PDB file of C-alpha atoms in Angstrom:
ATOM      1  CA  UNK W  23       0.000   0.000   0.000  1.00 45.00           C
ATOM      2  CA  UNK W  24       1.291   3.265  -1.065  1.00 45.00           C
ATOM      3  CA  UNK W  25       2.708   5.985   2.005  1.00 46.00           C
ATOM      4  CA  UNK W  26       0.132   8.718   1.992  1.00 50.00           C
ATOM      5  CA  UNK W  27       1.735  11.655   1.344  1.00 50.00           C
ATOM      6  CA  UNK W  28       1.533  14.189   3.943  1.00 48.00           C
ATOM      7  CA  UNK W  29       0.077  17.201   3.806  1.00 53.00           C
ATOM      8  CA  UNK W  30       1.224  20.447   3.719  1.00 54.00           C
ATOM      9  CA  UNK W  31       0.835  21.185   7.831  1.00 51.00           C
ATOM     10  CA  UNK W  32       2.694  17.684   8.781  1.00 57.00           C
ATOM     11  CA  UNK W  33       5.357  18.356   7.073  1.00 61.00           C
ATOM     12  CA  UNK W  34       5.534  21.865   8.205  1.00 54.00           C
ATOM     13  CA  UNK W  35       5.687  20.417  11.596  1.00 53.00           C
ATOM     14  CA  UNK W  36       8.238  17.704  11.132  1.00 62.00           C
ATOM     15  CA  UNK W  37      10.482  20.624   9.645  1.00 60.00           C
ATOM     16  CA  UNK W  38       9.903  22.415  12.711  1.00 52.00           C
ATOM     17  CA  UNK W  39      10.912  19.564  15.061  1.00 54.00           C
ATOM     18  CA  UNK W  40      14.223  18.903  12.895  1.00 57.00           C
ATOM     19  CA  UNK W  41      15.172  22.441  12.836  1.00 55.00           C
ATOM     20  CA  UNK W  42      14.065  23.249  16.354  1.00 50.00           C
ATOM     21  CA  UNK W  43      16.574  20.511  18.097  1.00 48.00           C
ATOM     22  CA  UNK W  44      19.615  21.918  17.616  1.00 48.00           C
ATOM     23  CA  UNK W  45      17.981  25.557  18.399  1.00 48.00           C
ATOM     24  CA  UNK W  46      17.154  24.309  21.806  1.00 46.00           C
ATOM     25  CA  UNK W  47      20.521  22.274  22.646  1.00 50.00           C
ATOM     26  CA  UNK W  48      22.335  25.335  21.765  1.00 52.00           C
ATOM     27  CA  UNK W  49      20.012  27.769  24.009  1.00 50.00           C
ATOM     28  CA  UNK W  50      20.744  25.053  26.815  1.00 52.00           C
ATOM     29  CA  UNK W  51      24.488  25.294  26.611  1.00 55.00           C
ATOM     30  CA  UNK W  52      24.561  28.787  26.412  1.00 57.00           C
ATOM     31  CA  UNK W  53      22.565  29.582  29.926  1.00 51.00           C
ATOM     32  CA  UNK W  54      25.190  26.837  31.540  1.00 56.00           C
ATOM     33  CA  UNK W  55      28.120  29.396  30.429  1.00 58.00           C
ATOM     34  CA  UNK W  56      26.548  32.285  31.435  1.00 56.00           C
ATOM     35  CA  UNK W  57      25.587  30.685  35.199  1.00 53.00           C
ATOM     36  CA  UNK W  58      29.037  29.306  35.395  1.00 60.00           C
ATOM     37  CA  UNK W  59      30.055  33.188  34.403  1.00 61.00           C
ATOM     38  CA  UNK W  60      28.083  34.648  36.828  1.00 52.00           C
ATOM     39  CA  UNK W  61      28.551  32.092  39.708  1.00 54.00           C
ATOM     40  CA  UNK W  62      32.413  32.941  38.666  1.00 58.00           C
ATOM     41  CA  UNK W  63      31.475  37.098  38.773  1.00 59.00           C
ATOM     42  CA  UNK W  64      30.005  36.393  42.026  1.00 51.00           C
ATOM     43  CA  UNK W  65      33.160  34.913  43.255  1.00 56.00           C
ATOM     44  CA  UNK W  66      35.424  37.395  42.545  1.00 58.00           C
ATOM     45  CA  UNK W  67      32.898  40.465  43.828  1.00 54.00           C
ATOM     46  CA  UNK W  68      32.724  37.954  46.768  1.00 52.00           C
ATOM     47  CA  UNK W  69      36.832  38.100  47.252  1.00 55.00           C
ATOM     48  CA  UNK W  70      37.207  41.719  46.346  1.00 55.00           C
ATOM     49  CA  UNK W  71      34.369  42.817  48.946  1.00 47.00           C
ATOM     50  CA  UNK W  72      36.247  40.151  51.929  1.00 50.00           C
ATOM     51  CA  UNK W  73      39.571  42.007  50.818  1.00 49.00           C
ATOM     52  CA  UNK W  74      38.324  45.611  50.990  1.00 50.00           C
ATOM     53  CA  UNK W  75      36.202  44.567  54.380  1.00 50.00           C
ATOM     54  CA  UNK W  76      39.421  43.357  55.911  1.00 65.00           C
ATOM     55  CA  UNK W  77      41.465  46.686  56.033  1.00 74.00           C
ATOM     56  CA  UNK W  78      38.498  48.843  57.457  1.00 78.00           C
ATOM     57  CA  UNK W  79      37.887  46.117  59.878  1.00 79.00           C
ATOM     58  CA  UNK W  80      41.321  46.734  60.677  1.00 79.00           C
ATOM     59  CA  UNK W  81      41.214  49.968  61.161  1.00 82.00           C
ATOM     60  CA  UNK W  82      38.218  50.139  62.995  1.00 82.00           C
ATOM     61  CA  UNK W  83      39.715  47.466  65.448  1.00 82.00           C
ATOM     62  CA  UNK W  84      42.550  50.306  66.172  1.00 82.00           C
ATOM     63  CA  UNK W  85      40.315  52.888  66.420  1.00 82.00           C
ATOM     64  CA  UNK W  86      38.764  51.342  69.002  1.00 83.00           C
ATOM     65  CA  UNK W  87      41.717  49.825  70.966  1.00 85.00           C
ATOM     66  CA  UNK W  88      42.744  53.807  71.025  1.00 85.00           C
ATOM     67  CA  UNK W  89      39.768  54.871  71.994  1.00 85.00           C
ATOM     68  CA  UNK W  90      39.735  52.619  74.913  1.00 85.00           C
ATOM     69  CA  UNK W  91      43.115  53.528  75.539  1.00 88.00           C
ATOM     70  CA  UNK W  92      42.096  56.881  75.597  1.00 87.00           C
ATOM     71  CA  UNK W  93      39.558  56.478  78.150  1.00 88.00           C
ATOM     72  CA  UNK W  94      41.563  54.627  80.204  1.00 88.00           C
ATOM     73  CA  UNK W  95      43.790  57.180  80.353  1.00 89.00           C
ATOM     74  CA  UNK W  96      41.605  59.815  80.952  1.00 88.00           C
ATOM     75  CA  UNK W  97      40.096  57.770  84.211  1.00 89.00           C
ATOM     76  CA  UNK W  98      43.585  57.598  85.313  1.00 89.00           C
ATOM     77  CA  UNK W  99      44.183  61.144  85.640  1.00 90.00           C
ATOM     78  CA  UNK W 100      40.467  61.762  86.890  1.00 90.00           C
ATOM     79  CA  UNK W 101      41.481  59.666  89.902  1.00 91.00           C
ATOM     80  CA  UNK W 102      45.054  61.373  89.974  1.00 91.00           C
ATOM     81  CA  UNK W 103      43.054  64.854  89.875  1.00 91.00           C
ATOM     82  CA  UNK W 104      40.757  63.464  92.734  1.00 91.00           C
ATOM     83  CA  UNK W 105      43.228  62.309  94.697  1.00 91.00           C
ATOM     84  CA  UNK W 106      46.061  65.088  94.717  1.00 91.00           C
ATOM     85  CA  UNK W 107      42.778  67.528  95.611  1.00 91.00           C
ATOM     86  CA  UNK W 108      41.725  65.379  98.554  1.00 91.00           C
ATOM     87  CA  UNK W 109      45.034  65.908  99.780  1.00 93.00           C
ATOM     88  CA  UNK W 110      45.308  69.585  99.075  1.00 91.00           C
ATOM     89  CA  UNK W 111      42.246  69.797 101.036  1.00 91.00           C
ATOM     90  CA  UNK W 112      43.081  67.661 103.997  1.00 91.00           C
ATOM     91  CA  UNK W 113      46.709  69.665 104.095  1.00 91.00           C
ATOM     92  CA  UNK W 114      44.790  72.923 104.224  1.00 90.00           C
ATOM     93  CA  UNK W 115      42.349  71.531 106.511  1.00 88.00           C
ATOM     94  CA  UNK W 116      45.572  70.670 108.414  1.00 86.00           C
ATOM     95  CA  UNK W 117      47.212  73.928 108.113  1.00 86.00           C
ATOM     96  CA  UNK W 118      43.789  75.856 109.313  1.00 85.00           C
ATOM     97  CA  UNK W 119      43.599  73.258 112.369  1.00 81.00           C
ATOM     98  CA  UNK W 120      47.137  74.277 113.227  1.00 80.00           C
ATOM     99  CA  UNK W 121      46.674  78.199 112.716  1.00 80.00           C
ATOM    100  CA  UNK W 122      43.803  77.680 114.818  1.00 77.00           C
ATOM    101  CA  UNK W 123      45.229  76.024 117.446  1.00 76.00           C
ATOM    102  CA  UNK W 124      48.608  77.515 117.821  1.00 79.00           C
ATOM    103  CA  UNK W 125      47.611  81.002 117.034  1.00 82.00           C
ATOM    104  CA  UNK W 126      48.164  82.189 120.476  1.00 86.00           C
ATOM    105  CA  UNK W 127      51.232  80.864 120.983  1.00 89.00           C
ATOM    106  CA  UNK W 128      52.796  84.253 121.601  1.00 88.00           C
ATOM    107  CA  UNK W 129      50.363  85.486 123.342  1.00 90.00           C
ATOM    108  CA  UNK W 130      50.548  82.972 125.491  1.00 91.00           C
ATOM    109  CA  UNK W 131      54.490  83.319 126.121  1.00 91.00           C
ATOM    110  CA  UNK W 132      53.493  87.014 126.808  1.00 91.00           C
ATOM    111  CA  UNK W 133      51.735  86.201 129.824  1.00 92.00           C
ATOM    112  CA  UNK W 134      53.411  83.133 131.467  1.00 94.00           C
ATOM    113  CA  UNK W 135      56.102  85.656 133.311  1.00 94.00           C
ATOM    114  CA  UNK W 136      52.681  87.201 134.757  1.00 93.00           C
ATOM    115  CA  UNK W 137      51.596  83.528 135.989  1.00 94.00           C
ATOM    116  CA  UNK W 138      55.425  83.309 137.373  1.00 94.00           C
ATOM    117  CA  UNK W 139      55.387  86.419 139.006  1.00 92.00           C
ATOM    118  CA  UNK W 140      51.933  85.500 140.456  1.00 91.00           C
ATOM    119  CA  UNK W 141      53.272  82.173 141.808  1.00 91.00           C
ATOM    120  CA  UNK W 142      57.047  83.625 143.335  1.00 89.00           C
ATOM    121  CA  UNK W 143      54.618  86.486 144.455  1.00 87.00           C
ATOM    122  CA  UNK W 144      52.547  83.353 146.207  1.00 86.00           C
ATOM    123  CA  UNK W 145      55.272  81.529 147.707  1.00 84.00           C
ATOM    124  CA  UNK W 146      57.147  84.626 149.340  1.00 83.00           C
ATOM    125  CA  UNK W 147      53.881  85.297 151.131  1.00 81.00           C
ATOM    126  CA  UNK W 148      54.041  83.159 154.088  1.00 74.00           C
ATOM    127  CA  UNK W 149      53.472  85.730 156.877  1.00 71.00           C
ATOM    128  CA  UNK W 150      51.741  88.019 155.544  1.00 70.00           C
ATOM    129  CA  UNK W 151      47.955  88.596 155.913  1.00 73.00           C
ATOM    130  CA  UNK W 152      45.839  85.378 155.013  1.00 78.00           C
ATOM    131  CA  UNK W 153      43.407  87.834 153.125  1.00 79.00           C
ATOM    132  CA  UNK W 154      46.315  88.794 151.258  1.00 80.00           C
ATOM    133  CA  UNK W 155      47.318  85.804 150.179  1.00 83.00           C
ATOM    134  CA  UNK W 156      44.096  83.862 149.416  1.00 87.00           C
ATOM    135  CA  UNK W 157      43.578  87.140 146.752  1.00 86.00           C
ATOM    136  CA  UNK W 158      46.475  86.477 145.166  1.00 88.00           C
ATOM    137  CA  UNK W 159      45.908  82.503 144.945  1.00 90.00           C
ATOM    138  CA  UNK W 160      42.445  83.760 143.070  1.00 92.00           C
ATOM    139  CA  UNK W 161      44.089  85.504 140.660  1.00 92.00           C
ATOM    140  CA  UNK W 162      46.648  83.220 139.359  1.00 92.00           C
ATOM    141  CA  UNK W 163      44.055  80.176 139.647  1.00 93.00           C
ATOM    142  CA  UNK W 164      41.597  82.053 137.468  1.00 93.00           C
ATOM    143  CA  UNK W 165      44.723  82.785 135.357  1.00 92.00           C
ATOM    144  CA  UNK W 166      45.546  79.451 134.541  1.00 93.00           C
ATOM    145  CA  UNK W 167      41.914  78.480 134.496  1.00 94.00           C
ATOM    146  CA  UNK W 168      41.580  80.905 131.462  1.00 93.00           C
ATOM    147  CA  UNK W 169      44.597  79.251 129.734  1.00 93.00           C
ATOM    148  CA  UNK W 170      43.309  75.877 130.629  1.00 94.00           C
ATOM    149  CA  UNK W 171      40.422  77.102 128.282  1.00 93.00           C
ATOM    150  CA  UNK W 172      42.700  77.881 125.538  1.00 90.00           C
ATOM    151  CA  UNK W 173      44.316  74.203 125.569  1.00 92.00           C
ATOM    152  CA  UNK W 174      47.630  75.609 127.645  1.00 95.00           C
ATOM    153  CA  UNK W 175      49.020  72.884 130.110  1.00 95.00           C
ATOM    154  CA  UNK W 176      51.494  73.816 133.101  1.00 96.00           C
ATOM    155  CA  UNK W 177      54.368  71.358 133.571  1.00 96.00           C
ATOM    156  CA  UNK W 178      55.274  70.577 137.297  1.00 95.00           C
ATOM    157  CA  UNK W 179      57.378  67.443 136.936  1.00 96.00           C
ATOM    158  CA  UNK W 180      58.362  67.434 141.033  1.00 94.00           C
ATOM    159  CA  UNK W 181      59.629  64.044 141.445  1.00 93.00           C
ATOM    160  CA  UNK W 182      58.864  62.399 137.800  1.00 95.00           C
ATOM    161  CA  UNK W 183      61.790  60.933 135.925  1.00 96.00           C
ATOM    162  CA  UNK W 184      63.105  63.334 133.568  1.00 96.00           C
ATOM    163  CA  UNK W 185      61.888  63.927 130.292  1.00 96.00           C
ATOM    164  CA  UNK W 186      64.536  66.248 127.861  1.00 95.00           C
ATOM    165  CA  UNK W 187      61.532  66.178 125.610  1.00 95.00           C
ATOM    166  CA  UNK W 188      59.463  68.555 128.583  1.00 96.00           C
ATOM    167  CA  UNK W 189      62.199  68.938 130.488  1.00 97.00           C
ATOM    168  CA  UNK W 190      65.770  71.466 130.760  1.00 96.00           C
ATOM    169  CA  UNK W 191      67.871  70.211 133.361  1.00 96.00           C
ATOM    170  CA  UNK W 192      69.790  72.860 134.733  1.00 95.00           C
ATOM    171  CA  UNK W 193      71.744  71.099 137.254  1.00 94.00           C
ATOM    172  CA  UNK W 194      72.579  67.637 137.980  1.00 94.00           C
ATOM    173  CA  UNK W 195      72.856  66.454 141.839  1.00 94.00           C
ATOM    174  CA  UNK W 196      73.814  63.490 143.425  1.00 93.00           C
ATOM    175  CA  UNK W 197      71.085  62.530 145.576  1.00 91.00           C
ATOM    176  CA  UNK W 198      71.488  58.542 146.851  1.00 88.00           C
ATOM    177  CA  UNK W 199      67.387  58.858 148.215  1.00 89.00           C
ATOM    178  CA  UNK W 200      66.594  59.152 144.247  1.00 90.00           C
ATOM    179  CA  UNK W 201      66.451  57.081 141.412  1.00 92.00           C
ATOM    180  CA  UNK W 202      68.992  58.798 139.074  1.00 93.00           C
ATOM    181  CA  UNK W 203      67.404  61.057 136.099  1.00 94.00           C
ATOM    182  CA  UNK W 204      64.442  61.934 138.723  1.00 95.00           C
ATOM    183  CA  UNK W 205      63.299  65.512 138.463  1.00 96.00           C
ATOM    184  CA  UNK W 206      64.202  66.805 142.239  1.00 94.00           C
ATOM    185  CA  UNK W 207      63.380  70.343 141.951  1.00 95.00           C
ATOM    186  CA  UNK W 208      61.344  72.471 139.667  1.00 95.00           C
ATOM    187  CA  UNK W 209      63.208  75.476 139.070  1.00 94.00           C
ATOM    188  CA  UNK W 210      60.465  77.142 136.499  1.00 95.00           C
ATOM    189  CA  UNK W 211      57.380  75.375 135.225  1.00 95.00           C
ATOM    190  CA  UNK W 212      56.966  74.374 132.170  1.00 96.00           C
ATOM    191  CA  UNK W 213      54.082  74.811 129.479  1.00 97.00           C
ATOM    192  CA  UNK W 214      52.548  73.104 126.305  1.00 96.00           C
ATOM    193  CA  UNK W 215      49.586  74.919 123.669  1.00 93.00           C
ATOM    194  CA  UNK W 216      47.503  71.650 122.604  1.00 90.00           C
ATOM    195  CA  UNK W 217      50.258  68.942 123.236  1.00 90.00           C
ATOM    196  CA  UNK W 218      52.462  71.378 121.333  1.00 91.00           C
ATOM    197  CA  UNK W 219      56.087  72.002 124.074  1.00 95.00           C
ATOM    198  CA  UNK W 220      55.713  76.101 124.138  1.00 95.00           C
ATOM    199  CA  UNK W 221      58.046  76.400 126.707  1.00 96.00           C
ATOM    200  CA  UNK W 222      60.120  73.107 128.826  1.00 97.00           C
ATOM    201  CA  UNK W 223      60.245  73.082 132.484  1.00 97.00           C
ATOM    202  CA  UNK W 224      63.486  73.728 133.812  1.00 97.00           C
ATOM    203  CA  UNK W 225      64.400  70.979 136.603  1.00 97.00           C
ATOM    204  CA  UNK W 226      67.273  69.613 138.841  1.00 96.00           C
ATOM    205  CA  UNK W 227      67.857  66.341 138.078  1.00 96.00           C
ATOM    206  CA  UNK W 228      69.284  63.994 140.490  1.00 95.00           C
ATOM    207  CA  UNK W 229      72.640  61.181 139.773  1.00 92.00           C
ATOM    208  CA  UNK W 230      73.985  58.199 141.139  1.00 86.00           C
ATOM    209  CA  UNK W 231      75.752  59.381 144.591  1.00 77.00           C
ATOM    210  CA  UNK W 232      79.924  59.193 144.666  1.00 66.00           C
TER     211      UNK W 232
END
């Protein structure tokens, strides 16, 4: 039996399939280039951006490590600046404390020849009218109670070992009834302004006998 021959739309489509096979491998294996181009692009942009990141990352780092340094630095002297003023403060707290407490100093020395004289005055006294006498005691007790008030101390070291810190031994005795270095006689009486030695007590002191 004789092949039909085709008509004009069959073989219109058969030349279509023939010529379209090619056509498509072609299209196929030119998308696989251009993925494995850009997949390649990619790569590269990829390196270039981790190298450029790199060096700012760097830098930032530093920047950092010197601002921390920085601040570190700057505590350090804060608390350097803190501390040196706390102790400018407490020394002129210190230096008011003193002024304030040692300001009279020479006014005190001013009138401890008055409290001698009061006392020789006192002690040469013995006969003379009781009336006399107990006026005179007043005076130099309210003397030394107003000194007493100012932080002044009198030193009367009868019989108390001697002290050259308090103390200006004028003479030295032998005296075998004494320990030696004992204060046997107070020759002037001594005084201190707030614990502060304004003027020592000058003392016989007593030695070893022989």
């Amino acid at each position: 039996m004789a092949r039909d021959p085709q008509n004009p739309v069959d073989e219109e489509l058969e030349r279509a399939e023939r010529d379209g096979e090619p056509q498509h491998q072609s299209t196929n294996e030119t998308l696989d280039g251009d993925l494995e181009q850009f997949a390649e692009s990619l790569e590269h942009e990829a390196d270039d951006f981790e190298g450029e990141a790199n060096p700012e990352a760097e830098v930032l780092a530093a920047r950092v490590e010197e601002l921390e340094q920085a601040l570190a630095d700057a505590k350090d002297q804060s608390m350097r600046a803190a501390a040196e003023a706390q102790n400018a403060r407490r020394r002129a707290e210190q230096d008011a404390d003193k002024a304030k407490k040692f300001a009279l100093e020479k006014f005190v020395k001013e009138l401890l020849p008055v409290v001698d004289s009061l006392e020789k005055g006192l002690e040469s006294m013995q006969e003379v009218d009781e009336t006399h006498r107990e006026g005179v005691s007043m005076t130099l007790r309210m003397q030394l109670d107003v000194l007493g008030k100012f932080g002044v101390e009198q030193l009367d070291p009868q019989g108390e070992p001697f002290d050259p810190q308090f103390h200006e031994a004028m003479t030295m005795v032998p005296n075998p009834e004494l320990e030696p270095n004992t204060v046997m006689d107070v020759m002037q009486k001594g005084y201190t302004l707030n614990g502060r030695l304004i003027r020592p007590a000058m003392v016989v002191v007593s030695k070893a006998a022989g």
